[in-house]
mmCIF file of C-alpha atoms in Angstrom:
data_model
loop_
_atom_site.group_PDB
_atom_site.id
_atom_site.type_symbol
_atom_site.label_atom_id
_atom_site.label_comp_id
_atom_site.label_asym_id
_atom_site.label_seq_id
_atom_site.Cartn_x
_atom_site.Cartn_y
_atom_site.Cartn_z
ATOM 1 C CA UNK D 1 5.324 15.905 -37.923
ATOM 2 C CA UNK D 2 4.384 12.271 -38.115
ATOM 3 C CA UNK D 3 1.479 10.854 -40.104
ATOM 4 C CA UNK D 4 -0.361 7.868 -38.695
ATOM 5 C CA UNK D 5 -3.754 6.233 -38.999
ATOM 6 C CA UNK D 6 -6.024 5.749 -35.999
ATOM 7 C CA UNK D 7 -9.228 3.851 -36.762
ATOM 8 C CA UNK D 8 -8.570 4.659 -40.435
ATOM 9 C CA UNK D 9 -8.461 8.416 -39.797
ATOM 10 C CA UNK D 10 -5.317 10.143 -40.961
ATOM 11 C CA UNK D 11 -3.734 11.898 -37.973
ATOM 12 C CA UNK D 12 -0.773 14.250 -37.769
ATOM 13 C CA UNK D 13 1.173 14.177 -34.523
ATOM 14 C CA UNK D 14 4.324 15.698 -33.092
ATOM 15 C CA UNK D 15 7.291 13.375 -32.967
ATOM 16 C CA UNK D 16 7.873 11.645 -29.633
ATOM 17 C CA UNK D 17 4.363 11.804 -28.206
ATOM 18 C CA UNK D 18 2.435 8.700 -27.242
ATOM 19 C CA UNK D 19 -0.303 7.100 -29.308
ATOM 20 C CA UNK D 20 -2.713 7.863 -26.461
ATOM 21 C CA UNK D 21 -1.982 11.572 -26.559
ATOM 22 C CA UNK D 22 -2.155 11.672 -30.370
ATOM 23 C CA UNK D 23 -5.555 10.004 -30.284
ATOM 24 C CA UNK D 24 -6.971 12.209 -27.524
ATOM 25 C CA UNK D 25 -5.687 15.343 -29.274
ATOM 26 C CA UNK D 26 -7.564 14.257 -32.382
ATOM 27 C CA UNK D 27 -10.706 13.617 -30.343
ATOM 28 C CA UNK D 28 -10.515 9.846 -30.624
ATOM 29 C CA UNK D 29 -11.249 8.488 -27.160
ATOM 30 C CA UNK D 30 -9.138 5.709 -25.700
ATOM 31 C CA UNK D 31 -10.109 4.725 -22.134
ATOM 32 C CA UNK D 32 -7.405 5.686 -19.630
ATOM 33 C CA UNK D 33 -7.100 6.271 -15.904
ATOM 34 C CA UNK D 34 -3.529 6.481 -14.614
ATOM 35 C CA UNK D 35 -2.217 8.683 -17.406
ATOM 36 C CA UNK D 36 -2.006 12.469 -17.031
ATOM 37 C CA UNK D 37 -1.057 14.835 -19.858
ATOM 38 C CA UNK D 38 2.599 15.911 -19.811
ATOM 39 C CA UNK D 39 3.560 12.817 -17.898
ATOM 40 C CA UNK D 40 7.211 12.034 -18.533
ATOM 41 C CA UNK D 41 7.142 8.381 -17.592
ATOM 42 C CA UNK D 42 3.637 6.905 -17.646
ATOM 43 C CA UNK D 43 3.248 4.054 -15.144
ATOM 44 C CA UNK D 44 0.894 2.116 -17.470
ATOM 45 C CA UNK D 45 -0.645 0.584 -14.391
ATOM 46 C CA UNK D 46 -4.375 0.846 -15.105
ATOM 47 C CA UNK D 47 -4.220 -1.360 -18.232
ATOM 48 C CA UNK D 48 -7.140 0.481 -19.824
ATOM 49 C CA UNK D 49 -5.566 2.170 -22.845
ATOM 50 C CA UNK D 50 -4.903 -0.935 -24.946
ATOM 51 C CA UNK D 51 -4.889 -0.528 -28.714
ATOM 52 C CA UNK D 52 -4.020 -2.848 -31.563
ATOM 53 C CA UNK D 53 -1.216 -1.802 -33.876
ATOM 54 C CA UNK D 54 -0.860 -3.431 -37.302
ATOM 55 C CA UNK D 55 2.187 -5.683 -37.365
ATOM 56 C CA UNK D 56 2.337 -6.220 -33.596
ATOM 57 C CA UNK D 57 1.306 -9.621 -32.264
ATOM 58 C CA UNK D 58 -0.755 -8.444 -29.302
ATOM 59 C CA UNK D 59 -2.500 -5.286 -28.089
ATOM 60 C CA UNK D 60 -0.197 -2.678 -26.495
ATOM 61 C CA UNK D 61 -0.764 0.141 -24.021
ATOM 62 C CA UNK D 62 -1.215 3.373 -25.959
ATOM 63 C CA UNK D 63 0.312 5.544 -23.241
ATOM 64 C CA UNK D 64 3.739 3.918 -23.532
ATOM 65 C CA UNK D 65 3.811 3.491 -27.309
ATOM 66 C CA UNK D 66 5.476 6.337 -29.217
ATOM 67 C CA UNK D 67 3.945 7.325 -32.549
ATOM 68 C CA UNK D 68 5.717 6.215 -35.717
ATOM 69 C CA UNK D 69 5.253 7.119 -39.344
ATOM 70 C CA UNK D 70 2.445 5.228 -41.117
ATOM 71 C CA UNK D 71 1.439 3.442 -37.921
ATOM 72 C CA UNK D 72 -1.935 1.758 -38.182
ATOM 73 C CA UNK D 73 -3.794 1.877 -34.867
ATOM 74 C CA UNK D 74 -7.147 0.313 -34.052
ATOM 75 C CA UNK D 75 -8.845 1.320 -30.839
ATOM 76 C CA UNK D 76 -12.105 -0.568 -31.165
ATOM 77 C CA UNK D 77 -11.423 -4.239 -31.748
ATOM 78 C CA UNK D 78 -12.938 -7.115 -29.801
ATOM 79 C CA UNK D 79 -9.591 -8.133 -28.253
ATOM 80 C CA UNK D 80 -8.939 -4.594 -27.027
ATOM 81 C CA UNK D 81 -12.394 -4.116 -25.551
ATOM 82 C CA UNK D 82 -12.200 -7.479 -23.792
ATOM 83 C CA UNK D 83 -8.910 -6.513 -22.135
ATOM 84 C CA UNK D 84 -10.293 -3.111 -21.153
ATOM 85 C CA UNK D 85 -13.461 -4.579 -19.686
ATOM 86 C CA UNK D 86 -11.496 -7.054 -17.584
ATOM 87 C CA UNK D 87 -9.163 -4.313 -16.322
ATOM 88 C CA UNK D 88 -12.084 -2.093 -15.393
ATOM 89 C CA UNK D 89 -13.889 -4.940 -13.638
ATOM 90 C CA UNK D 90 -10.771 -5.636 -11.593
ATOM 91 C CA UNK D 91 -10.482 -1.947 -10.714
ATOM 92 C CA UNK D 92 -14.133 -1.841 -9.674
ATOM 93 C CA UNK D 93 -13.691 -4.944 -7.537
ATOM 94 C CA UNK D 94 -11.063 -2.992 -5.569
ATOM 95 C CA UNK D 95 -13.365 0.015 -5.180
ATOM 96 C CA UNK D 96 -16.132 0.502 -2.653
ATOM 97 C CA UNK D 97 -19.026 1.132 -5.033
ATOM 98 C CA UNK D 98 -21.397 3.332 -3.056
ATOM 99 C CA UNK D 99 -22.147 6.089 -5.534
ATOM 100 C CA UNK D 100 -25.158 7.434 -3.643
ATOM 101 C CA UNK D 101 -22.943 8.560 -0.744
ATOM 102 C CA UNK D 102 -19.901 9.572 -2.775
ATOM 103 C CA UNK D 103 -19.018 13.224 -3.463
ATOM 104 C CA UNK D 104 -17.686 12.232 -6.891
ATOM 105 C CA UNK D 105 -21.043 10.824 -7.987
ATOM 106 C CA UNK D 106 -21.861 11.857 -11.592
ATOM 107 C CA UNK D 107 -18.346 13.229 -12.148
ATOM 108 C CA UNK D 108 -16.523 9.996 -11.400
ATOM 109 C CA UNK D 109 -14.222 8.610 -14.058
ATOM 110 C CA UNK D 110 -14.989 5.036 -13.036
ATOM 111 C CA UNK D 111 -18.649 5.675 -13.814
ATOM 112 C CA UNK D 112 -17.727 7.223 -17.159
ATOM 113 C CA UNK D 113 -15.471 4.304 -18.060
ATOM 114 C CA UNK D 114 -18.130 1.794 -17.032
ATOM 115 C CA UNK D 115 -20.689 3.573 -19.190
ATOM 116 C CA UNK D 116 -18.312 3.697 -22.157
ATOM 117 C CA UNK D 117 -17.264 0.058 -21.884
ATOM 118 C CA UNK D 118 -20.756 -1.119 -20.895
ATOM 119 C CA UNK D 119 -19.564 -2.693 -17.664
ATOM 120 C CA UNK D 120 -21.752 -3.011 -14.581
ATOM 121 C CA UNK D 121 -20.480 -1.070 -11.549
ATOM 122 C CA UNK D 122 -20.652 -4.247 -9.486
ATOM 123 C CA UNK D 123 -19.393 -6.960 -11.847
ATOM 124 C CA UNK D 124 -20.732 -10.370 -10.912
ATOM 125 C CA UNK D 125 -17.555 -12.365 -11.651
ATOM 126 C CA UNK D 126 -15.349 -10.608 -9.100
ATOM 127 C CA UNK D 127 -15.926 -10.301 -5.373
ATOM 128 C CA UNK D 128 -17.053 -6.873 -4.248
ATOM 129 C CA UNK D 129 -14.704 -4.719 -2.206
ATOM 130 C CA UNK D 130 -15.013 -4.977 1.550
ATOM 131 C CA UNK D 131 -14.789 -1.456 2.991
ATOM 132 C CA UNK D 132 -12.091 -0.884 5.594
ATOM 133 C CA UNK D 133 -13.528 2.367 6.918
ATOM 134 C CA UNK D 134 -10.055 3.889 6.742
ATOM 135 C CA UNK D 135 -10.168 7.668 6.327
ATOM 136 C CA UNK D 136 -6.953 9.664 6.730
ATOM 137 C CA UNK D 137 -7.709 13.185 7.939
ATOM 138 C CA UNK D 138 -4.128 14.078 8.896
ATOM 139 C CA UNK D 139 -3.693 16.491 5.986
ATOM 140 C CA UNK D 140 -4.776 20.097 6.660
ATOM 141 C CA UNK D 141 -6.335 20.634 3.224
ATOM 142 C CA UNK D 142 -7.731 17.271 2.195
ATOM 143 C CA UNK D 143 -9.093 13.937 3.364
ATOM 144 C CA UNK D 144 -8.187 10.550 1.961
ATOM 145 C CA UNK D 145 -10.737 7.762 1.840
ATOM 146 C CA UNK D 146 -9.073 4.399 1.249
ATOM 147 C CA UNK D 147 -12.276 2.633 0.278
ATOM 148 C CA UNK D 148 -12.772 4.840 -2.764
ATOM 149 C CA UNK D 149 -9.128 4.771 -3.864
ATOM 150 C CA UNK D 150 -8.235 2.552 -6.821
ATOM 151 C CA UNK D 151 -4.484 3.259 -6.449
ATOM 152 C CA UNK D 152 -4.222 4.727 -9.935
ATOM 153 C CA UNK D 153 -1.191 6.692 -8.748
ATOM 154 C CA UNK D 154 -2.171 9.992 -10.346
ATOM 155 C CA UNK D 155 -1.686 11.929 -7.125
ATOM 156 C CA UNK D 156 1.660 10.193 -6.602
ATOM 157 C CA UNK D 157 3.116 10.386 -10.109
ATOM 158 C CA UNK D 158 1.592 13.570 -11.479
ATOM 159 C CA UNK D 159 2.452 15.589 -8.385
ATOM 160 C CA UNK D 160 6.032 14.381 -8.571
ATOM 161 C CA UNK D 161 6.204 15.440 -12.226
ATOM 162 C CA UNK D 162 4.569 18.811 -11.598
ATOM 163 C CA UNK D 163 6.219 19.858 -8.350
ATOM 164 C CA UNK D 164 9.541 18.094 -8.655
ATOM 165 C CA UNK D 165 8.837 16.190 -5.478
ATOM 166 C CA UNK D 166 5.915 13.951 -4.616
ATOM 167 C CA UNK D 167 3.178 15.117 -2.266
ATOM 168 C CA UNK D 168 1.891 11.586 -1.788
ATOM 169 C CA UNK D 169 3.407 8.162 -1.710
ATOM 170 C CA UNK D 170 2.217 4.588 -1.668
ATOM 171 C CA UNK D 171 2.621 2.829 1.658
ATOM 172 C CA UNK D 172 2.101 -0.810 2.568
ATOM 173 C CA UNK D 173 1.966 -3.618 0.054
ATOM 174 C CA UNK D 174 -0.472 -5.782 -1.855
ATOM 175 C CA UNK D 175 -4.113 -5.462 -0.896
ATOM 176 C CA UNK D 176 -3.127 -3.309 2.078
ATOM 177 C CA UNK D 177 -1.557 -0.587 -0.038
ATOM 178 C CA UNK D 178 -2.671 2.917 0.819
ATOM 179 C CA UNK D 179 -1.761 6.394 -0.337
ATOM 180 C CA UNK D 180 -0.106 8.547 2.319
ATOM 181 C CA UNK D 181 0.337 12.291 2.168
ATOM 182 C CA UNK D 182 3.917 13.476 2.554
ATOM 183 C CA UNK D 183 4.603 16.382 4.841
ATOM 184 C CA UNK D 184 7.563 18.678 4.285
ATOM 185 C CA UNK D 185 10.308 18.689 6.933
ATOM 186 C CA UNK D 186 9.514 20.760 10.015
ATOM 187 C CA UNK D 187 9.679 24.490 9.398
ATOM 188 C CA UNK D 188 8.732 24.319 5.721
ATOM 189 C CA UNK D 189 5.260 25.331 4.613
ATOM 190 C CA UNK D 190 2.898 22.858 2.988
ATOM 191 C CA UNK D 191 1.938 23.980 -0.508
ATOM 192 C CA UNK D 192 -1.849 24.264 -0.362
ATOM 193 C CA UNK D 193 -2.359 24.884 -4.073
ATOM 194 C CA UNK D 194 -0.260 21.906 -5.123
ATOM 195 C CA UNK D 195 -2.171 19.700 -2.690
ATOM 196 C CA UNK D 196 -5.463 20.829 -4.158
ATOM 197 C CA UNK D 197 -4.202 20.137 -7.684
ATOM 198 C CA UNK D 198 -3.803 16.537 -6.554
ATOM 199 C CA UNK D 199 -7.390 16.534 -5.284
ATOM 200 C CA UNK D 200 -8.576 17.712 -8.693
ATOM 201 C CA UNK D 201 -6.540 14.955 -10.354
ATOM 202 C CA UNK D 202 -8.217 12.200 -8.337
ATOM 203 C CA UNK D 203 -10.522 10.267 -10.707
ATOM 204 C CA UNK D 204 -12.700 9.004 -7.855
ATOM 205 C CA UNK D 205 -13.823 10.541 -4.579
ATOM 206 C CA UNK D 206 -10.794 9.243 -2.675
ATOM 207 C CA UNK D 207 -9.148 12.638 -2.216
ATOM 208 C CA UNK D 208 -11.594 15.355 -1.189
ATOM 209 C CA UNK D 209 -11.162 18.943 -0.098
ATOM 210 C CA UNK D 210 -11.577 19.614 3.591
ATOM 211 C CA UNK D 211 -14.725 21.381 4.737
ATOM 212 C CA UNK O 1 -0.324 2.441 13.758
ATOM 213 C CA UNK O 2 3.077 3.662 14.899
ATOM 214 C CA UNK O 3 4.522 3.117 18.344
ATOM 215 C CA UNK O 4 6.343 5.865 20.180
ATOM 216 C CA UNK O 5 9.700 5.111 21.728
ATOM 217 C CA UNK O 6 10.095 4.930 25.497
ATOM 218 C CA UNK O 7 12.597 7.171 27.281
ATOM 219 C CA UNK O 8 15.126 4.341 27.310
ATOM 220 C CA UNK O 9 14.665 3.715 23.615
ATOM 221 C CA UNK O 10 15.038 7.392 22.793
ATOM 222 C CA UNK O 11 18.478 7.327 24.388
ATOM 223 C CA UNK O 12 19.332 4.224 22.381
ATOM 224 C CA UNK O 13 18.149 5.984 19.265
ATOM 225 C CA UNK O 14 20.371 8.961 20.014
ATOM 226 C CA UNK O 15 23.349 6.603 20.193
ATOM 227 C CA UNK O 16 22.455 5.056 16.831
ATOM 228 C CA UNK O 17 21.962 8.521 15.401
ATOM 229 C CA UNK O 18 25.508 9.654 16.141
ATOM 230 C CA UNK O 19 26.777 6.460 14.516
ATOM 231 C CA UNK O 20 24.663 7.027 11.423
ATOM 232 C CA UNK O 21 25.802 10.621 11.086
ATOM 233 C CA UNK O 22 29.255 9.279 10.211
ATOM 234 C CA UNK O 23 28.088 6.782 7.589
ATOM 235 C CA UNK O 24 26.617 7.053 4.102
ATOM 236 C CA UNK O 25 23.817 9.567 3.787
ATOM 237 C CA UNK O 26 22.218 9.247 0.393
ATOM 238 C CA UNK O 27 18.796 8.052 -0.718
ATOM 239 C CA UNK O 28 20.332 4.707 -1.584
ATOM 240 C CA UNK O 29 21.322 4.078 2.007
ATOM 241 C CA UNK O 30 17.731 4.362 3.281
ATOM 242 C CA UNK O 31 17.179 0.629 3.669
ATOM 243 C CA UNK O 32 20.562 -0.167 5.281
ATOM 244 C CA UNK O 33 19.928 2.681 7.748
ATOM 245 C CA UNK O 34 16.488 1.301 8.610
ATOM 246 C CA UNK O 35 18.024 -2.140 9.054
ATOM 247 C CA UNK O 36 20.683 -0.745 11.388
ATOM 248 C CA UNK O 37 18.068 0.942 13.546
ATOM 249 C CA UNK O 38 15.853 -2.126 13.673
ATOM 250 C CA UNK O 39 18.803 -4.320 14.624
ATOM 251 C CA UNK O 40 19.501 -1.965 17.488
ATOM 252 C CA UNK O 41 15.930 -1.327 18.670
ATOM 253 C CA UNK O 42 14.079 -4.445 17.573
ATOM 254 C CA UNK O 43 11.557 -2.338 15.680
ATOM 255 C CA UNK O 44 11.072 1.067 14.049
ATOM 256 C CA UNK O 45 9.424 3.546 16.415
ATOM 257 C CA UNK O 46 7.806 6.714 15.046
ATOM 258 C CA UNK O 47 10.801 8.747 16.205
ATOM 259 C CA UNK O 48 13.146 6.585 14.129
ATOM 260 C CA UNK O 49 11.258 7.453 10.938
ATOM 261 C CA UNK O 50 11.587 11.157 11.734
ATOM 262 C CA UNK O 51 15.268 10.679 12.464
ATOM 263 C CA UNK O 52 15.936 8.929 9.158
ATOM 264 C CA UNK O 53 13.901 11.555 7.296
ATOM 265 C CA UNK O 54 16.082 14.228 8.865
ATOM 266 C CA UNK O 55 19.279 12.366 8.006
ATOM 267 C CA UNK O 56 18.423 11.933 4.347
ATOM 268 C CA UNK O 57 16.469 15.151 3.937
ATOM 269 C CA UNK O 58 13.305 13.424 2.761
ATOM 270 C CA UNK O 59 9.790 13.325 4.158
ATOM 271 C CA UNK O 60 8.974 10.952 7.019
ATOM 272 C CA UNK O 61 6.051 9.741 4.924
ATOM 273 C CA UNK O 62 8.427 8.615 2.234
ATOM 274 C CA UNK O 63 10.456 6.680 4.785
ATOM 275 C CA UNK O 64 7.246 5.052 5.987
ATOM 276 C CA UNK O 65 6.255 4.286 2.403
ATOM 277 C CA UNK O 66 9.456 2.356 1.816
ATOM 278 C CA UNK O 67 9.620 0.711 5.249
ATOM 279 C CA UNK O 68 6.004 -0.448 5.152
ATOM 280 C CA UNK O 69 6.626 -2.193 1.835
ATOM 281 C CA UNK O 70 8.996 -4.744 3.347
ATOM 282 C CA UNK O 71 8.030 -7.532 5.709
ATOM 283 C CA UNK O 72 11.357 -7.322 7.522
ATOM 284 C CA UNK O 73 10.492 -3.919 9.020
ATOM 285 C CA UNK O 74 8.119 -3.804 11.963
ATOM 286 C CA UNK O 75 6.495 -0.815 13.565
ATOM 287 C CA UNK O 76 5.662 -2.351 16.910
ATOM 288 C CA UNK O 77 8.085 -3.583 19.531
ATOM 289 C CA UNK O 78 8.665 -7.340 19.748
ATOM 290 C CA UNK O 79 7.121 -8.603 22.985
ATOM 291 C CA UNK O 80 8.999 -10.461 25.665
ATOM 292 C CA UNK O 81 7.096 -13.495 24.454
ATOM 293 C CA UNK O 82 6.804 -13.478 20.677
ATOM 294 C CA UNK O 83 3.882 -15.567 19.536
ATOM 295 C CA UNK O 84 3.832 -16.621 15.887
ATOM 296 C CA UNK O 85 0.756 -18.451 14.710
ATOM 297 C CA UNK O 86 1.332 -20.515 11.592
ATOM 298 C CA UNK O 87 -1.267 -20.051 8.875
ATOM 299 C CA UNK O 88 0.325 -22.097 6.125
ATOM 300 C CA UNK O 89 -1.885 -24.382 4.078
ATOM 301 C CA UNK O 90 -1.931 -27.315 6.484
ATOM 302 C CA UNK O 91 -2.392 -25.159 9.590
ATOM 303 C CA UNK O 92 -5.053 -23.125 7.833
ATOM 304 C CA UNK O 93 -6.969 -26.265 6.922
ATOM 305 C CA UNK O 94 -6.716 -27.530 10.488
ATOM 306 C CA UNK O 95 -8.050 -24.354 12.045
ATOM 307 C CA UNK O 96 -4.986 -22.146 12.525
ATOM 308 C CA UNK O 97 -7.186 -19.082 12.195
ATOM 309 C CA UNK O 98 -9.233 -20.232 15.176
ATOM 310 C CA UNK O 99 -6.026 -20.483 17.206
ATOM 311 C CA UNK O 100 -5.012 -16.999 16.075
ATOM 312 C CA UNK O 101 -8.395 -15.673 17.119
ATOM 313 C CA UNK O 102 -7.964 -17.346 20.511
ATOM 314 C CA UNK O 103 -4.705 -15.482 21.070
ATOM 315 C CA UNK O 104 -6.243 -12.238 19.854
ATOM 316 C CA UNK O 105 -9.075 -12.542 22.339
ATOM 317 C CA UNK O 106 -6.898 -13.711 25.191
ATOM 318 C CA UNK O 107 -4.349 -10.903 24.749
ATOM 319 C CA UNK O 108 -6.904 -8.345 23.581
ATOM 320 C CA UNK O 109 -4.717 -7.299 20.638
ATOM 321 C CA UNK O 110 -5.025 -7.742 16.898
ATOM 322 C CA UNK O 111 -2.600 -9.801 14.860
ATOM 323 C CA UNK O 112 0.571 -7.771 14.220
ATOM 324 C CA UNK O 113 0.335 -5.822 17.451
ATOM 325 C CA UNK O 114 1.982 -5.856 20.873
ATOM 326 C CA UNK O 115 0.338 -5.725 24.275
ATOM 327 C CA UNK O 116 0.519 -2.466 26.204
ATOM 328 C CA UNK O 117 3.020 -3.916 28.733
ATOM 329 C CA UNK O 118 5.175 -5.295 25.856
ATOM 330 C CA UNK O 119 4.852 -8.739 27.362
ATOM 331 C CA UNK O 120 3.377 -10.379 24.234
ATOM 332 C CA UNK O 121 3.486 -9.700 20.511
ATOM 333 C CA UNK O 122 1.319 -11.633 18.092
ATOM 334 C CA UNK O 123 2.138 -12.374 14.456
ATOM 335 C CA UNK O 124 0.962 -14.690 11.716
ATOM 336 C CA UNK O 125 3.556 -16.528 9.670
ATOM 337 C CA UNK O 126 3.202 -18.336 6.367
ATOM 338 C CA UNK O 127 4.664 -21.760 7.162
ATOM 339 C CA UNK O 128 7.115 -22.931 9.789
ATOM 340 C CA UNK O 129 7.809 -26.238 8.092
ATOM 341 C CA UNK O 130 6.299 -28.826 10.411
ATOM 342 C CA UNK O 131 2.953 -29.337 8.731
ATOM 343 C CA UNK O 132 2.568 -32.773 10.269
ATOM 344 C CA UNK O 133 2.017 -31.058 13.632
ATOM 345 C CA UNK O 134 -0.633 -28.652 12.298
ATOM 346 C CA UNK O 135 -1.924 -26.341 13.636
ATOM 347 C CA UNK O 136 1.385 -24.942 14.919
ATOM 348 C CA UNK O 137 2.307 -22.017 17.139
ATOM 349 C CA UNK O 138 5.815 -20.707 17.797
ATOM 350 C CA UNK O 139 6.478 -19.074 21.111
ATOM 351 C CA UNK O 140 9.953 -17.533 21.230
ATOM 352 C CA UNK O 141 11.178 -20.094 18.677
ATOM 353 C CA UNK O 142 9.756 -23.024 20.672
ATOM 354 C CA UNK O 143 7.348 -25.040 18.560
ATOM 355 C CA UNK O 144 3.959 -26.079 19.905
ATOM 356 C CA UNK O 145 2.157 -28.559 17.655
ATOM 357 C CA UNK O 146 -1.417 -29.871 17.538
ATOM 358 C CA UNK O 147 -2.700 -26.612 19.013
ATOM 359 C CA UNK O 148 -6.250 -26.289 20.271
ATOM 360 C CA UNK O 149 -8.132 -23.612 22.215
ATOM 361 C CA UNK O 150 -7.533 -25.468 25.457
ATOM 362 C CA UNK O 151 -3.812 -25.660 24.694
ATOM 363 C CA UNK O 152 -3.742 -21.889 24.185
ATOM 364 C CA UNK O 153 -5.120 -21.536 27.712
ATOM 365 C CA UNK O 154 -2.546 -24.080 28.866
ATOM 366 C CA UNK O 155 0.322 -22.033 27.437
ATOM 367 C CA UNK O 156 -0.724 -18.982 29.409
ATOM 368 C CA UNK O 157 -1.219 -21.012 32.571
ATOM 369 C CA UNK O 158 2.307 -22.414 32.183
ATOM 370 C CA UNK O 159 3.679 -18.885 31.783
ATOM 371 C CA UNK O 160 1.802 -17.756 34.892
ATOM 372 C CA UNK O 161 3.248 -20.647 36.895
ATOM 373 C CA UNK O 162 6.767 -19.990 35.619
ATOM 374 C CA UNK O 163 6.401 -16.317 36.489
ATOM 375 C CA UNK O 164 5.208 -17.059 40.028
ATOM 376 C CA UNK O 165 8.038 -19.531 40.482
ATOM 377 C CA UNK O 166 10.716 -17.061 39.435
ATOM 378 C CA UNK O 167 9.178 -14.405 41.680
ATOM 379 C CA UNK O 168 9.152 -16.683 44.712
ATOM 380 C CA UNK O 169 12.736 -17.717 43.907
ATOM 381 C CA UNK O 170 13.711 -14.058 43.868
ATOM 382 C CA UNK O 171 12.152 -13.416 47.273
ATOM 383 C CA UNK O 172 13.774 -16.596 48.630
ATOM 384 C CA UNK O 173 17.152 -15.510 47.321
ATOM 385 C CA UNK O 174 16.954 -12.072 48.916
ATOM 386 C CA UNK O 175 16.242 -13.435 52.373
#
């Protein structure tokens, strides 16, 4: 067991886990989006879980930092919150904010993050997302709506970790990146349950169950 | 999004397939394999993605994911006349996007696509390096500078004339 301090609370954590997991297990909330519990190799792509660690020159991402003995972590400093707010604003500027028509309304993690960080859903300093109208209905169990997708990669990375092979992949590049479902080679059955696990992982309303 | 191969192309693909069966078949050879096919076919038809997926025992979606990341891979056939509209800084400032729109309307295709008869394909490029002639269009590697909507019309008229000429030459030759 390792003893560390998060926001001046003494925390005991198993060796080898990340600061983010240690904090969440001790009911100290650090904003996060692309991280999923039991992830072997967190992508650290959402840039929301910044924390300050005593002795380090700049804030670090909590999901990729492994706990150490007597570590002193601060989750609520001005520098950290500023970074988190900017990251969230950038994410929202790549998201078609139309909560009234979205199935994820009221259970959307972007809404929760915005409430927690006190960020407007349509930040004034970034242009708002122009919807493409792209909806992929090729999958038998789910639909994918590009305009709601913030490319957090949960469905790509977590499914690969859980099932040993990905059920989704990124396609395209830059602002035209989309998530594409992967179909097994002809003759093999598509795992319905695993696909629906990915739907449940989606923080927004981008992946929705059919019907 | 994806173009399906014609009968002729399918035969070509079969030939490439037998060649690929002999070579490296690991995940790491995905890109070289795609390059080989594109060299042979000029583009990656939907059938090629399925073929590669079968060769490497991965999903066709994964092949598409990798191929769509790189600019060098194209999913539509190059037209007989490849039109590249320059949208570098200078051309952009001097109305390159208007020229692009002209071509789009004239050919009734969007940028990055090919006409149904595979006569024309339309692309945008970043800079062709003759900014003094902005706005610039490349047609099969021939540079056309100082483009304007009327010049776009002119290009097509010239092609029409050339086509008629070659047709009449053909009929003359056969007599």
